[in-house]
């Protein structure tokens, strides 16, 4: 499973790729997957390595819009493209540092709390996080975050919060030793996965 954590994902054998596949059947720079507005596009960057989309052969330079469930063939390897942006969640918290590093929490309500205590909507079992650390809420079509008088503070844009501030898609939030990126539900970035799957018969 390979999450897309950047707007452009390059796949190939060379070290410079975002996703490096150490396999002689894969070209040094095989394909790119790029986010364009509300969809993703597959571009063939290999000159002489076989590439297919749902069993149809692609040529060097070809660009195709991807849909959920598409099968991408790179030489003899097949990957399944998964994009679950239509699941109706309001947002996500992608944890990039701390006890939950690598996890993604779904936000399914317009008002939720974050902290160490078990009664929070998102719990961080970390002593650097206060029992009730911060609160994120949606009001008048905007998201806001406020610190709940936490011991170590809540940091957004590198500054501790002294009052509620607007939270934008892609903003990074620091709570103690934990750090997460906020993502609006209709603008997903990390829930694209290339999932190895057996070749089609």
mmCIF file of C-alpha atoms in Angstrom:
data_model
loop_
_atom_site.group_PDB
_atom_site.id
_atom_site.type_symbol
_atom_site.label_atom_id
_atom_site.label_comp_id
_atom_site.label_asym_id
_atom_site.label_seq_id
_atom_site.Cartn_x
_atom_site.Cartn_y
_atom_site.Cartn_z
ATOM 1 C CA UNK A 1 0.000 0.000 0.000
ATOM 2 C CA UNK A 2 1.513 3.300 -1.073
ATOM 3 C CA UNK A 3 -0.257 6.518 0.039
ATOM 4 C CA UNK A 4 0.049 9.598 -2.159
ATOM 5 C CA UNK A 5 1.445 12.242 0.182
ATOM 6 C CA UNK A 6 2.487 14.738 -2.473
ATOM 7 C CA UNK A 7 0.611 16.278 -5.425
ATOM 8 C CA UNK A 8 2.825 14.347 -7.898
ATOM 9 C CA UNK A 9 3.913 10.727 -7.428
ATOM 10 C CA UNK A 10 6.701 9.437 -9.672
ATOM 11 C CA UNK A 11 7.198 5.675 -9.916
ATOM 12 C CA UNK A 12 10.308 3.910 -11.184
ATOM 13 C CA UNK A 13 13.566 2.143 -10.427
ATOM 14 C CA UNK A 14 15.715 5.273 -9.987
ATOM 15 C CA UNK A 15 16.391 6.695 -6.538
ATOM 16 C CA UNK A 16 14.920 10.081 -7.532
ATOM 17 C CA UNK A 17 11.373 8.682 -7.705
ATOM 18 C CA UNK A 18 8.797 9.320 -4.997
ATOM 19 C CA UNK A 19 7.986 5.603 -5.095
ATOM 20 C CA UNK A 20 11.078 3.550 -5.941
ATOM 21 C CA UNK A 21 10.562 -0.049 -7.061
ATOM 22 C CA UNK A 22 13.825 -1.980 -7.127
ATOM 23 C CA UNK A 23 12.886 -4.376 -9.927
ATOM 24 C CA UNK A 24 14.729 -4.794 -13.226
ATOM 25 C CA UNK A 25 11.386 -4.967 -15.084
ATOM 26 C CA UNK A 26 10.557 -1.402 -14.038
ATOM 27 C CA UNK A 27 11.985 1.548 -16.001
ATOM 28 C CA UNK A 28 14.171 4.111 -14.257
ATOM 29 C CA UNK A 29 11.294 6.600 -14.583
ATOM 30 C CA UNK A 30 8.193 4.574 -15.446
ATOM 31 C CA UNK A 31 5.051 6.649 -14.721
ATOM 32 C CA UNK A 32 3.812 9.752 -12.915
ATOM 33 C CA UNK A 33 0.500 10.141 -11.104
ATOM 34 C CA UNK A 34 -0.493 13.761 -10.712
ATOM 35 C CA UNK A 35 -3.416 15.491 -9.056
ATOM 36 C CA UNK A 36 -5.220 17.907 -11.380
ATOM 37 C CA UNK A 37 -8.086 19.766 -9.685
ATOM 38 C CA UNK A 38 -10.531 17.061 -8.554
ATOM 39 C CA UNK A 39 -9.010 14.090 -10.400
ATOM 40 C CA UNK A 40 -5.746 12.181 -10.892
ATOM 41 C CA UNK A 41 -3.879 11.658 -14.162
ATOM 42 C CA UNK A 42 -1.498 8.843 -15.092
ATOM 43 C CA UNK A 43 1.366 9.825 -17.424
ATOM 44 C CA UNK A 44 3.745 7.313 -19.025
ATOM 45 C CA UNK A 45 7.342 8.539 -18.670
ATOM 46 C CA UNK A 46 9.113 5.323 -19.737
ATOM 47 C CA UNK A 47 10.374 5.105 -23.332
ATOM 48 C CA UNK A 48 10.574 1.344 -23.723
ATOM 49 C CA UNK A 49 8.956 -0.376 -20.722
ATOM 50 C CA UNK A 50 5.464 -1.943 -21.074
ATOM 51 C CA UNK A 51 2.694 0.076 -19.393
ATOM 52 C CA UNK A 52 -1.026 -0.728 -19.394
ATOM 53 C CA UNK A 53 -4.228 0.713 -17.957
ATOM 54 C CA UNK A 54 -7.001 -1.834 -17.387
ATOM 55 C CA UNK A 55 -5.254 -4.156 -19.835
ATOM 56 C CA UNK A 56 -4.907 -1.598 -22.648
ATOM 57 C CA UNK A 57 -1.365 -0.774 -23.740
ATOM 58 C CA UNK A 58 -0.167 2.811 -23.278
ATOM 59 C CA UNK A 59 2.523 4.587 -25.272
ATOM 60 C CA UNK A 60 5.308 6.897 -24.010
ATOM 61 C CA UNK A 61 3.843 10.301 -23.174
ATOM 62 C CA UNK A 62 0.252 9.039 -22.943
ATOM 63 C CA UNK A 63 -1.884 10.694 -20.250
ATOM 64 C CA UNK A 64 -5.046 9.086 -18.872
ATOM 65 C CA UNK A 65 -7.485 10.204 -16.180
ATOM 66 C CA UNK A 66 -7.681 7.599 -13.413
ATOM 67 C CA UNK A 67 -10.827 6.251 -11.778
ATOM 68 C CA UNK A 68 -11.253 4.342 -8.533
ATOM 69 C CA UNK A 69 -10.357 0.675 -9.066
ATOM 70 C CA UNK A 70 -8.277 1.128 -12.241
ATOM 71 C CA UNK A 71 -5.510 -1.424 -12.782
ATOM 72 C CA UNK A 72 -2.105 -0.026 -13.729
ATOM 73 C CA UNK A 73 0.361 -2.461 -15.286
ATOM 74 C CA UNK A 74 4.073 -1.713 -15.042
ATOM 75 C CA UNK A 75 5.893 -4.456 -16.982
ATOM 76 C CA UNK A 76 4.684 -7.675 -15.263
ATOM 77 C CA UNK A 77 3.544 -5.917 -12.074
ATOM 78 C CA UNK A 78 -0.054 -4.783 -11.638
ATOM 79 C CA UNK A 79 -1.247 -2.171 -9.149
ATOM 80 C CA UNK A 80 -4.760 -1.122 -8.196
ATOM 81 C CA UNK A 81 -5.471 2.603 -7.997
ATOM 82 C CA UNK A 82 -7.782 3.423 -5.077
ATOM 83 C CA UNK A 83 -9.298 6.847 -4.518
ATOM 84 C CA UNK A 84 -11.962 6.909 -1.783
ATOM 85 C CA UNK A 85 -12.620 10.662 -1.849
ATOM 86 C CA UNK A 86 -16.314 10.070 -2.295
ATOM 87 C CA UNK A 87 -16.840 8.545 1.134
ATOM 88 C CA UNK A 88 -18.601 11.645 2.476
ATOM 89 C CA UNK A 89 -16.309 12.440 5.420
ATOM 90 C CA UNK A 90 -15.940 16.091 6.392
ATOM 91 C CA UNK A 91 -12.192 15.912 6.762
ATOM 92 C CA UNK A 92 -9.150 13.958 7.889
ATOM 93 C CA UNK A 93 -6.217 14.347 10.247
ATOM 94 C CA UNK A 94 -3.039 12.854 8.792
ATOM 95 C CA UNK A 95 -0.572 12.350 11.670
ATOM 96 C CA UNK A 96 3.014 12.993 10.561
ATOM 97 C CA UNK A 97 4.773 12.876 13.969
ATOM 98 C CA UNK A 98 4.076 11.481 17.446
ATOM 99 C CA UNK A 99 2.440 8.354 18.823
ATOM 100 C CA UNK A 100 0.004 7.970 15.898
ATOM 101 C CA UNK A 101 2.554 8.751 13.163
ATOM 102 C CA UNK A 102 1.300 7.519 9.782
ATOM 103 C CA UNK A 103 -2.344 7.163 10.834
ATOM 104 C CA UNK A 104 -5.238 9.041 9.265
ATOM 105 C CA UNK A 105 -8.261 9.913 11.443
ATOM 106 C CA UNK A 106 -11.609 10.518 9.744
ATOM 107 C CA UNK A 107 -13.548 13.632 10.759
ATOM 108 C CA UNK A 108 -17.251 12.835 10.550
ATOM 109 C CA UNK A 109 -18.700 15.705 12.579
ATOM 110 C CA UNK A 110 -18.534 19.504 12.485
ATOM 111 C CA UNK A 111 -17.249 19.897 16.043
ATOM 112 C CA UNK A 112 -14.655 17.588 17.607
ATOM 113 C CA UNK A 113 -12.018 17.614 20.317
ATOM 114 C CA UNK A 114 -8.437 16.352 20.455
ATOM 115 C CA UNK A 115 -6.573 15.360 23.599
ATOM 116 C CA UNK A 116 -5.153 12.649 25.841
ATOM 117 C CA UNK A 117 -8.407 11.778 27.642
ATOM 118 C CA UNK A 118 -10.574 8.957 26.332
ATOM 119 C CA UNK A 119 -13.651 11.181 25.982
ATOM 120 C CA UNK A 120 -12.060 13.119 23.085
ATOM 121 C CA UNK A 121 -13.143 12.448 19.517
ATOM 122 C CA UNK A 122 -9.455 11.938 18.617
ATOM 123 C CA UNK A 123 -7.280 10.622 21.437
ATOM 124 C CA UNK A 124 -3.496 11.020 21.589
ATOM 125 C CA UNK A 125 -2.151 8.823 24.444
ATOM 126 C CA UNK A 126 0.877 11.062 24.948
ATOM 127 C CA UNK A 127 1.842 12.938 28.132
ATOM 128 C CA UNK A 128 2.888 15.956 26.035
ATOM 129 C CA UNK A 129 -0.749 16.301 24.937
ATOM 130 C CA UNK A 130 -3.202 17.750 27.491
ATOM 131 C CA UNK A 131 -6.312 15.834 28.532
ATOM 132 C CA UNK A 132 -8.402 18.230 26.445
ATOM 133 C CA UNK A 133 -5.913 19.921 24.164
ATOM 134 C CA UNK A 134 -7.710 21.627 21.281
ATOM 135 C CA UNK A 135 -10.993 21.789 19.421
ATOM 136 C CA UNK A 136 -11.739 21.929 15.692
ATOM 137 C CA UNK A 137 -15.151 23.066 14.477
ATOM 138 C CA UNK A 138 -16.861 24.083 11.273
ATOM 139 C CA UNK A 139 -18.777 27.374 11.232
ATOM 140 C CA UNK A 140 -20.189 29.315 8.275
ATOM 141 C CA UNK A 141 -18.469 27.027 5.728
ATOM 142 C CA UNK A 142 -15.029 27.500 7.333
ATOM 143 C CA UNK A 143 -12.998 25.371 9.738
ATOM 144 C CA UNK A 144 -11.640 26.849 12.973
ATOM 145 C CA UNK A 145 -9.222 25.573 15.600
ATOM 146 C CA UNK A 146 -8.832 26.761 19.180
ATOM 147 C CA UNK A 147 -6.568 25.780 22.045
ATOM 148 C CA UNK A 148 -8.337 24.543 25.204
ATOM 149 C CA UNK A 149 -5.822 26.073 27.645
ATOM 150 C CA UNK A 150 -3.459 23.159 27.063
ATOM 151 C CA UNK A 151 -0.147 22.950 28.934
ATOM 152 C CA UNK A 152 2.100 22.886 25.841
ATOM 153 C CA UNK A 153 -0.147 24.941 23.585
ATOM 154 C CA UNK A 154 -1.443 24.349 20.066
ATOM 155 C CA UNK A 155 0.753 25.606 17.227
ATOM 156 C CA UNK A 156 -0.518 26.493 13.737
ATOM 157 C CA UNK A 157 1.638 28.208 11.087
ATOM 158 C CA UNK A 158 4.511 28.053 13.587
ATOM 159 C CA UNK A 159 2.739 30.240 16.163
ATOM 160 C CA UNK A 160 0.967 29.243 19.412
ATOM 161 C CA UNK A 161 -2.764 29.934 19.407
ATOM 162 C CA UNK A 162 -4.061 32.657 21.687
ATOM 163 C CA UNK A 163 -7.479 32.753 20.010
ATOM 164 C CA UNK A 164 -9.389 30.619 17.482
ATOM 165 C CA UNK A 165 -7.910 30.798 13.955
ATOM 166 C CA UNK A 166 -9.201 29.613 10.608
ATOM 167 C CA UNK A 167 -7.916 26.179 9.604
ATOM 168 C CA UNK A 168 -7.233 25.612 5.910
ATOM 169 C CA UNK A 169 -6.742 22.427 3.895
ATOM 170 C CA UNK A 170 -3.111 21.323 4.279
ATOM 171 C CA UNK A 171 -2.428 23.284 7.492
ATOM 172 C CA UNK A 172 -0.064 21.597 9.937
ATOM 173 C CA UNK A 173 -0.995 21.518 13.629
ATOM 174 C CA UNK A 174 1.387 20.761 16.517
ATOM 175 C CA UNK A 175 0.058 19.432 19.845
ATOM 176 C CA UNK A 176 2.909 18.530 22.190
ATOM 177 C CA UNK A 177 5.154 16.023 20.421
ATOM 178 C CA UNK A 178 2.393 15.129 17.976
ATOM 179 C CA UNK A 179 1.912 16.827 14.614
ATOM 180 C CA UNK A 180 -0.858 16.367 12.051
ATOM 181 C CA UNK A 181 -2.011 17.823 8.740
ATOM 182 C CA UNK A 182 -5.645 18.840 8.369
ATOM 183 C CA UNK A 183 -7.424 17.849 5.147
ATOM 184 C CA UNK A 184 -10.914 18.828 4.071
ATOM 185 C CA UNK A 185 -13.122 15.895 3.090
ATOM 186 C CA UNK A 186 -13.686 17.050 -0.477
ATOM 187 C CA UNK A 187 -9.993 17.693 -1.105
ATOM 188 C CA UNK A 188 -8.207 14.457 -0.215
ATOM 189 C CA UNK A 189 -4.467 14.099 -0.617
ATOM 190 C CA UNK A 190 -3.357 10.962 1.201
ATOM 191 C CA UNK A 191 -6.176 8.535 0.466
ATOM 192 C CA UNK A 192 -4.804 7.485 -2.913
ATOM 193 C CA UNK A 193 -3.149 4.082 -2.755
ATOM 194 C CA UNK A 194 -1.303 1.944 -5.220
ATOM 195 C CA UNK A 195 -2.134 -1.546 -4.065
ATOM 196 C CA UNK A 196 -0.284 -4.581 -5.518
ATOM 197 C CA UNK A 197 -2.771 -7.021 -7.011
ATOM 198 C CA UNK A 198 -2.449 -10.212 -9.094
ATOM 199 C CA UNK A 199 -2.351 -9.658 -12.891
ATOM 200 C CA UNK A 200 -5.627 -9.974 -14.817
ATOM 201 C CA UNK A 201 -6.169 -13.224 -16.714
#
